[in-house]
Amino acid sequence: MSQTLRCSLILPASSVRQFSTWFYQLKCNMLAWEIGQSGQHPATWEKKGSALFTTMNVEKYRQVRTAANRILNKIRACGGHVFYVGLEKNRPVAEFKAQALYLTVLGEAMKRLNQYADQNNADMVIVMDEHQDREAILTRASQAMYGGPSPRRRIIEPPFQVESERYQTCQCADWLCGLVGRVGAYQARPDEWADMAWSQTYFQDRLDAASVRSSIRLQTAAAEVETVEALPAVVDTGLAQPVSDNDDTTA
């Protein structure tokens, strides 16, 4: 499935260091051979979730299935949650502006995170993997925090962007994104992604139990977005203006 997805975990500040250490140890134990072959220190070695949660790995290696479920259980034990927001692209990829879709999902994620924090009378810091569109992300995040009829007052600073290979919690979030992407693909098009039925068998129940304010919005609407500024109001569609052959502008 072609989709735009933001996936992460919500942790109380008091649990971040504990969870980071726990994940680091799990990664080192499960992937010791790969880390050894890399010649890198395990603290700066990263395995991408898209490479870990393949059909072959999940079906062949029990430890991959066990590790995923241990992570979901540990997040809950720490008082945290899995959090994800996604949009299925319901038109050919060439008709989308990738940056506009990314910023749409980011805006929706910030809205939901702010609602979650407000309900729990808490403030929140967002840490995310570094992205090539850093300036656009910070601009959109600042607009969401300080502008409009519903400022995101519970988010105390625009998102911090970090090198994921040096942050264990960001690596864990990437693993979760790899897993959620497979779950979403099978849910949306089980005929096309039949080989990913394992995502339901092994992980769906625990993922649902660990998640909060999360969803992948499937093909539910067809209205076009006339301007980039209108994207947050029509997040269900996930549509950006088609890109013409001579259009070299960014959203």
XYZ file of N, CA, C and O in Angstrom, residues 61-184:
496
model
N 12.002 -16.252 11.853
C 12.701 -16.032 13.118
C 11.705 -15.710 14.232
O 11.128 -14.622 14.272
N 11.554 -16.646 15.120
C 10.644 -16.457 16.249
C 11.049 -15.254 17.101
O 10.189 -14.553 17.656
N 12.368 -15.006 17.205
C 12.824 -13.911 18.058
C 12.357 -12.547 17.562
O 12.216 -11.605 18.354
N 12.123 -12.411 16.255
C 11.593 -11.149 15.727
C 10.159 -10.944 16.214
O 9.785 -9.852 16.656
N 9.357 -11.992 16.147
C 7.974 -11.896 16.630
C 7.952 -11.621 18.135
O 7.174 -10.782 18.618
N 8.797 -12.330 18.865
C 8.844 -12.158 20.312
C 9.275 -10.745 20.681
O 8.701 -10.120 21.574
N 10.293 -10.234 19.979
C 10.797 -8.890 20.285
C 9.727 -7.835 20.056
O 9.564 -6.909 20.868
N 8.978 -7.948 18.954
C 7.937 -6.964 18.673
C 6.890 -6.946 19.773
O 6.471 -5.871 20.242
N 6.454 -8.107 20.200
C 5.431 -8.161 21.241
C 5.986 -7.732 22.596
O 5.265 -7.125 23.399
N 7.258 -8.011 22.841
C 7.875 -7.521 24.083
C 7.926 -5.998 24.098
O 7.697 -5.366 25.143
N 8.220 -5.402 22.960
C 8.252 -3.937 22.876
C 6.879 -3.352 23.170
O 6.740 -2.400 23.958
N 5.850 -3.913 22.556
C 4.493 -3.411 22.791
C 4.104 -3.554 24.254
O 3.502 -2.641 24.843
N 4.454 -4.683 24.856
C 4.142 -4.890 26.275
C 4.941 -3.941 27.168
O 4.424 -3.418 28.168
N 6.204 -3.703 26.814
C 7.060 -2.838 27.632
C 6.570 -1.394 27.595
O 6.598 -0.690 28.622
N 6.149 -0.940 26.425
C 5.625 0.424 26.321
C 4.446 0.614 27.272
O 4.359 1.617 27.995
N 3.554 -0.348 27.296
C 2.407 -0.268 28.207
C 2.848 -0.320 29.665
O 2.320 0.414 30.512
N 3.825 -1.171 29.971
C 4.312 -1.297 31.350
C 4.953 -0.003 31.838
O 4.941 0.284 33.041
N 5.505 0.776 30.915
C 6.125 2.056 31.274
C 5.104 3.189 31.381
O 5.480 4.346 31.621
N 3.842 2.874 31.172
C 2.818 3.908 31.203
C 2.704 4.663 29.896
O 2.153 5.775 29.866
N 3.218 4.064 28.811
C 3.203 4.732 27.530
C 2.229 4.110 26.547
O 1.441 3.217 26.901
N 2.300 4.587 25.311
C 1.410 4.120 24.253
C 2.140 4.144 22.916
O 3.086 4.911 22.716
N 1.680 3.324 22.008
C 2.037 3.465 20.602
C 1.115 4.517 19.997
O -0.054 4.617 20.362
N 1.663 5.313 19.089
C 0.866 6.368 18.461
C 1.201 6.414 16.978
O 2.372 6.440 16.600
N 0.167 6.404 16.128
C 0.419 6.516 14.693
C -0.754 7.187 13.995
O -1.905 7.114 14.414
N -0.416 7.886 12.910
C -1.389 8.533 12.040
C -0.957 8.252 10.616
O 0.214 8.441 10.271
N -1.878 7.787 9.780
C -1.517 7.483 8.407
C -2.618 7.817 7.429
O -3.799 7.890 7.791
N -2.230 8.031 6.187
C -3.162 8.279 5.097
C -2.828 7.338 3.943
O -1.670 7.258 3.525
N -3.820 6.628 3.450
C -3.627 5.851 2.239
C -3.723 6.775 1.039
O -4.633 7.604 0.941
N -2.790 6.654 0.128
C -2.817 7.459 -1.087
C -3.770 6.800 -2.082
O -3.524 5.686 -2.537
N -4.849 7.493 -2.388
C -5.876 6.893 -3.237
C -5.847 7.392 -4.673
O -6.832 7.329 -5.389
N -4.684 7.897 -5.091
C -4.452 8.265 -6.470
C -3.028 7.886 -6.848
O -2.214 7.606 -5.973
N -2.678 7.884 -8.132
C -1.300 7.573 -8.519
C -0.303 8.474 -7.803
O -0.566 9.659 -7.571
N 0.835 7.902 -7.466
C 1.837 8.627 -6.691
C 2.225 9.936 -7.365
O 2.480 10.943 -6.692
N 2.258 9.971 -8.688
C 2.674 11.173 -9.408
C 1.756 12.360 -9.171
O 2.139 13.507 -9.409
N 0.534 12.107 -8.691
C -0.426 13.193 -8.478
C -0.328 13.806 -7.080
O -1.103 14.689 -6.739
N 0.604 13.351 -6.291
C 0.736 13.853 -4.934
C 1.987 14.697 -4.784
O 3.009 14.444 -5.432
N 1.902 15.688 -3.922
C 3.087 16.401 -3.464
C 3.502 15.777 -2.135
O 2.793 15.892 -1.136
N 4.650 15.128 -2.142
C 5.083 14.373 -0.964
C 5.200 15.268 0.263
O 4.799 14.893 1.361
N 5.744 16.463 0.083
C 5.916 17.349 1.229
C 4.580 17.768 1.816
O 4.404 17.797 3.034
N 3.604 18.073 0.943
C 2.290 18.486 1.428
C 1.634 17.367 2.227
O 1.034 17.607 3.277
N 1.742 16.125 1.748
C 1.181 15.001 2.480
C 1.872 14.812 3.816
O 1.233 14.553 4.835
N 3.194 14.928 3.813
C 3.947 14.766 5.055
C 3.511 15.815 6.081
O 3.284 15.496 7.257
N 3.386 17.061 5.634
C 2.996 18.128 6.556
C 1.559 17.958 7.026
O 1.216 18.329 8.154
N 0.706 17.408 6.176
C -0.670 17.128 6.578
C -0.708 16.130 7.718
O -1.387 16.328 8.731
N 0.028 15.035 7.556
C 0.058 14.007 8.592
C 0.700 14.549 9.862
O 0.250 14.253 10.977
N 1.743 15.357 9.718
C 2.366 15.968 10.889
C 1.366 16.842 11.639
O 1.271 16.781 12.874
N 0.607 17.654 10.910
C -0.376 18.507 11.560
C -1.440 17.714 12.290
O -1.843 18.059 13.401
N -1.904 16.642 11.667
C -2.904 15.794 12.318
C -2.320 15.111 13.551
O -2.980 14.994 14.585
N -1.067 14.683 13.461
C -0.419 14.048 14.603
C -0.287 15.022 15.768
O -0.552 14.674 16.926
N 0.105 16.253 15.473
C 0.243 17.247 16.539
C -1.106 17.536 17.190
O -1.189 17.732 18.410
N -2.161 17.574 16.392
C -3.498 17.806 16.953
C -3.861 16.702 17.940
O -4.309 16.965 19.056
N -3.659 15.455 17.526
C -4.035 14.335 18.388
C -3.150 14.254 19.631
O -3.636 13.935 20.724
N -1.867 14.530 19.463
C -0.964 14.508 20.614
C -1.343 15.598 21.614
O -1.301 15.379 22.833
N -1.706 16.758 21.111
C -2.128 17.844 21.994
C -3.402 17.473 22.743
O -3.545 17.754 23.943
N -4.334 16.819 22.060
C -5.563 16.369 22.708
C -5.258 15.342 23.794
O -5.840 15.378 24.884
N -4.362 14.408 23.479
C -3.978 13.395 24.467
C -3.355 14.050 25.698
O -3.704 13.724 26.840
N -2.431 14.988 25.476
C -1.778 15.660 26.595
C -2.778 16.468 27.409
O -2.715 16.500 28.641
N -3.713 17.116 26.726
C -4.713 17.918 27.424
C -5.591 17.036 28.312
O -5.892 17.394 29.455
N -5.976 15.889 27.796
C -6.796 14.968 28.580
C -6.059 14.427 29.801
O -6.686 14.077 30.800
N -4.747 14.369 29.706
C -3.944 13.840 30.812
C -3.261 14.936 31.624
O -2.390 14.637 32.455
N -3.647 16.199 31.366
C -3.105 17.346 32.099
C -1.577 17.306 32.112
O -0.926 17.398 33.146
N -0.994 17.142 30.936
C 0.452 17.016 30.804
C 0.935 17.896 29.659
O 0.155 18.325 28.807
N 2.234 18.178 29.657
C 2.866 18.874 28.553
C 3.725 17.875 27.783
O 4.076 16.810 28.302
N 4.092 18.235 26.576
C 4.724 17.248 25.694
C 5.855 17.867 24.888
O 5.782 19.011 24.445
N 6.914 17.073 24.719
C 8.011 17.383 23.812
C 8.005 16.333 22.710
O 7.880 15.138 22.992
N 8.136 16.758 21.463
C 8.154 15.839 20.326
C 9.582 15.737 19.804
O 10.211 16.750 19.476
N 10.086 14.522 19.737
C 11.408 14.245 19.168
C 11.202 13.363 17.947
O 10.549 12.321 18.036
N 11.733 13.766 16.823
C 11.516 13.019 15.588
C 12.815 12.859 14.812
O 13.778 13.608 15.009
N 12.836 11.862 13.938
C 13.989 11.616 13.084
C 14.213 12.819 12.174
O 13.271 13.459 11.713
N 15.490 13.128 11.922
C 15.790 14.273 11.061
C 15.209 14.048 9.667
O 15.121 12.925 9.176
N 14.811 15.152 9.046
C 14.132 15.082 7.749
C 14.691 16.158 6.846
O 15.071 17.248 7.292
N 14.728 15.878 5.547
C 15.287 16.822 4.591
C 14.493 18.121 4.517
O 15.034 19.172 4.150
N 13.214 18.081 4.856
C 12.371 19.277 4.817
C 12.271 19.928 6.201
O 11.194 20.322 6.640
N 13.393 20.041 6.859
C 13.413 20.536 8.243
C 12.744 21.898 8.378
O 11.932 22.112 9.281
N 13.060 22.832 7.492
C 12.510 24.188 7.610
C 10.994 24.178 7.470
O 10.281 24.841 8.234
N 10.481 23.422 6.500
C 9.031 23.361 6.293
C 8.335 22.718 7.482
O 7.240 23.141 7.883
N 8.970 21.702 8.050
C 8.390 21.024 9.214
C 8.306 21.966 10.398
O 7.276 22.049 11.086
N 9.384 22.690 10.665
C 9.388 23.618 11.794
C 8.373 24.738 11.582
O 7.724 25.187 12.529
N 8.243 25.193 10.352
C 7.265 26.246 10.056
C 5.851 25.760 10.315
O 5.050 26.425 10.985
N 5.507 24.582 9.773
C 4.160 24.045 9.964
C 3.891 23.759 11.446
O 2.798 24.031 11.961
N 4.891 23.222 12.143
C 4.715 22.922 13.562
C 4.494 24.195 14.365
O 3.631 24.245 15.252
N 5.253 25.243 14.065
C 5.088 26.514 14.779
C 3.725 27.127 14.501
O 3.084 27.686 15.394
N 3.262 27.015 13.258
C 1.932 27.529 12.919
C 0.853 26.794 13.719
O -0.108 27.407 14.195
N 1.015 25.480 13.842
C 0.034 24.703 14.604
C 0.071 25.055 16.079
O -0.973 25.111 16.746
N 1.264 25.310 16.607
C 1.404 25.590 18.033
C 0.844 26.952 18.432
O 0.248 27.097 19.496
N 1.027 27.941 17.560
C 0.739 29.312 17.961
C -0.391 29.975 17.192
O -0.847 31.060 17.566
N -0.861 29.355 16.107
C -1.855 30.019 15.269
C -3.184 29.297 15.240
O -3.353 28.215 15.804
N -4.135 29.916 14.542
C -5.432 29.295 14.352
C -6.309 29.350 15.577
O -5.923 29.833 16.640
N -7.513 28.809 15.474
C -8.469 28.873 16.585
C -8.141 27.914 17.728
O -8.652 28.085 18.826
N -7.298 26.925 17.468
C -6.983 25.929 18.510
C -5.481 25.696 18.588
O -4.968 24.677 18.118
N -4.724 26.633 19.178
C -3.275 26.450 19.298
C -2.944 25.187 20.096
O -3.668 24.823 21.025
N -1.861 24.523 19.729
C -1.444 23.294 20.415
C -0.598 23.669 21.625
O 0.615 23.560 21.638
N -1.278 24.114 22.685
C -0.585 24.685 23.829
C 0.146 23.652 24.679
O 1.020 23.993 25.475
N -0.212 22.390 24.569
C 0.432 21.357 25.378
C 1.782 20.927 24.809
O 2.555 20.259 25.475
N 2.063 21.295 23.554
C 3.353 20.992 22.946
C 4.260 22.186 23.205
O 4.021 23.283 22.696
N 5.291 21.998 24.003
C 6.008 23.147 24.562
C 7.073 23.722 23.635
O 7.526 24.843 23.838
N 7.518 22.982 22.628
C 8.468 23.470 21.641
C 8.178 22.798 20.301
O 7.614 21.695 20.268
N 8.557 23.420 19.185
C 8.466 22.706 17.904
C 9.294 21.418 17.973
O 10.218 21.306 18.777
N 8.984 20.433 17.141
C 9.666 19.140 17.224
C 11.181 19.257 17.097
O 11.698 19.996 16.253
N 11.892 18.535 17.953
C 13.337 18.417 17.842
C 13.652 17.311 16.847
O 13.112 16.206 16.949
N 14.551 17.580 15.909
C 14.948 16.576 14.934
C 16.337 16.055 15.286
O 17.266 16.836 15.500
N 16.463 14.739 15.325
C 17.704 14.122 15.789
C 18.154 13.034 14.820
O 17.388 12.554 13.993
N 19.407 12.617 14.950
C 19.953 11.509 14.167
C 19.501 10.207 14.818
O 19.931 9.870 15.919
N 18.653 9.478 14.133
C 18.030 8.315 14.753
C 19.041 7.266 15.188
O 18.810 6.543 16.163
N 20.170 7.158 14.477
C 21.148 6.135 14.861
C 21.774 6.393 16.229
O 22.392 5.506 16.818
N 21.580 7.585 16.763
C 22.136 7.915 18.074
C 21.076 7.986 19.173
O 21.401 8.274 20.319
N 19.827 7.713 18.816
C 18.734 7.798 19.781
C 17.941 6.497 19.751
O 17.264 6.199 18.773
N 18.017 5.755 20.834
C 17.386 4.442 20.869
C 15.867 4.535 20.772
O 15.213 3.684 20.154
N 15.278 5.553 21.364
C 13.823 5.691 21.291
C 13.369 5.976 19.865
O 12.311 5.506 19.431
N 14.154 6.736 19.099
C 13.807 6.980 17.699
C 13.960 5.710 16.877
O 13.183 5.467 15.947
N 14.954 4.897 17.207
C 15.093 3.618 16.522
C 13.892 2.726 16.806
O 13.372 2.050 15.911
N 13.438 2.734 18.032
C 12.260 1.946 18.386
C 11.038 2.447 17.620
O 10.240 1.651 17.111
N 10.892 3.765 17.518
C 9.766 4.331 16.769
C 9.814 3.891 15.311
O 8.773 3.612 14.698
N 11.010 3.802 14.748
C 11.143 3.347 13.366
C 10.756 1.877 13.230
O 10.146 1.483 12.237
N 11.096 1.064 14.210
C 10.652 -0.337 14.201
C 9.128 -0.402 14.219
O 8.514 -1.170 13.485
N 8.514 0.411 15.075
C 7.058 0.424 15.157
C 6.442 0.865 13.839
O 5.423 0.323 13.406
N 7.066 1.844 13.190
C 6.551 2.314 11.907
C 6.613 1.203 10.864
O 5.687 1.032 10.068
N 7.701 0.429 10.882
C 7.795 -0.699 9.969
C 6.696 -1.713 10.198
O 6.115 -2.252 9.249
N 6.387 -1.966 11.467
C 5.337 -2.920 11.810
C 3.956 -2.389 11.456
O 3.141 -3.078 10.821
N 3.671 -1.151 11.845
C 2.351 -0.563 11.576
C 2.107 -0.455 10.076
O 0.983 -0.647 9.601
N 3.150 -0.162 9.303
C 2.994 -0.089 7.861
C 2.517 -1.396 7.265
O 1.666 -1.411 6.366
N 3.032 -2.514 7.790
C 2.596 -3.823 7.302
C 1.170 -4.121 7.727
O 0.377 -4.662 6.950
N 0.838 -3.762 8.959
C -0.534 -3.959 9.433
C -1.513 -3.165 8.580
O -2.561 -3.671 8.160
N -1.172 -1.909 8.300
C -2.047 -1.071 7.492
C -2.197 -1.563 6.070
O -3.287 -1.504 5.490
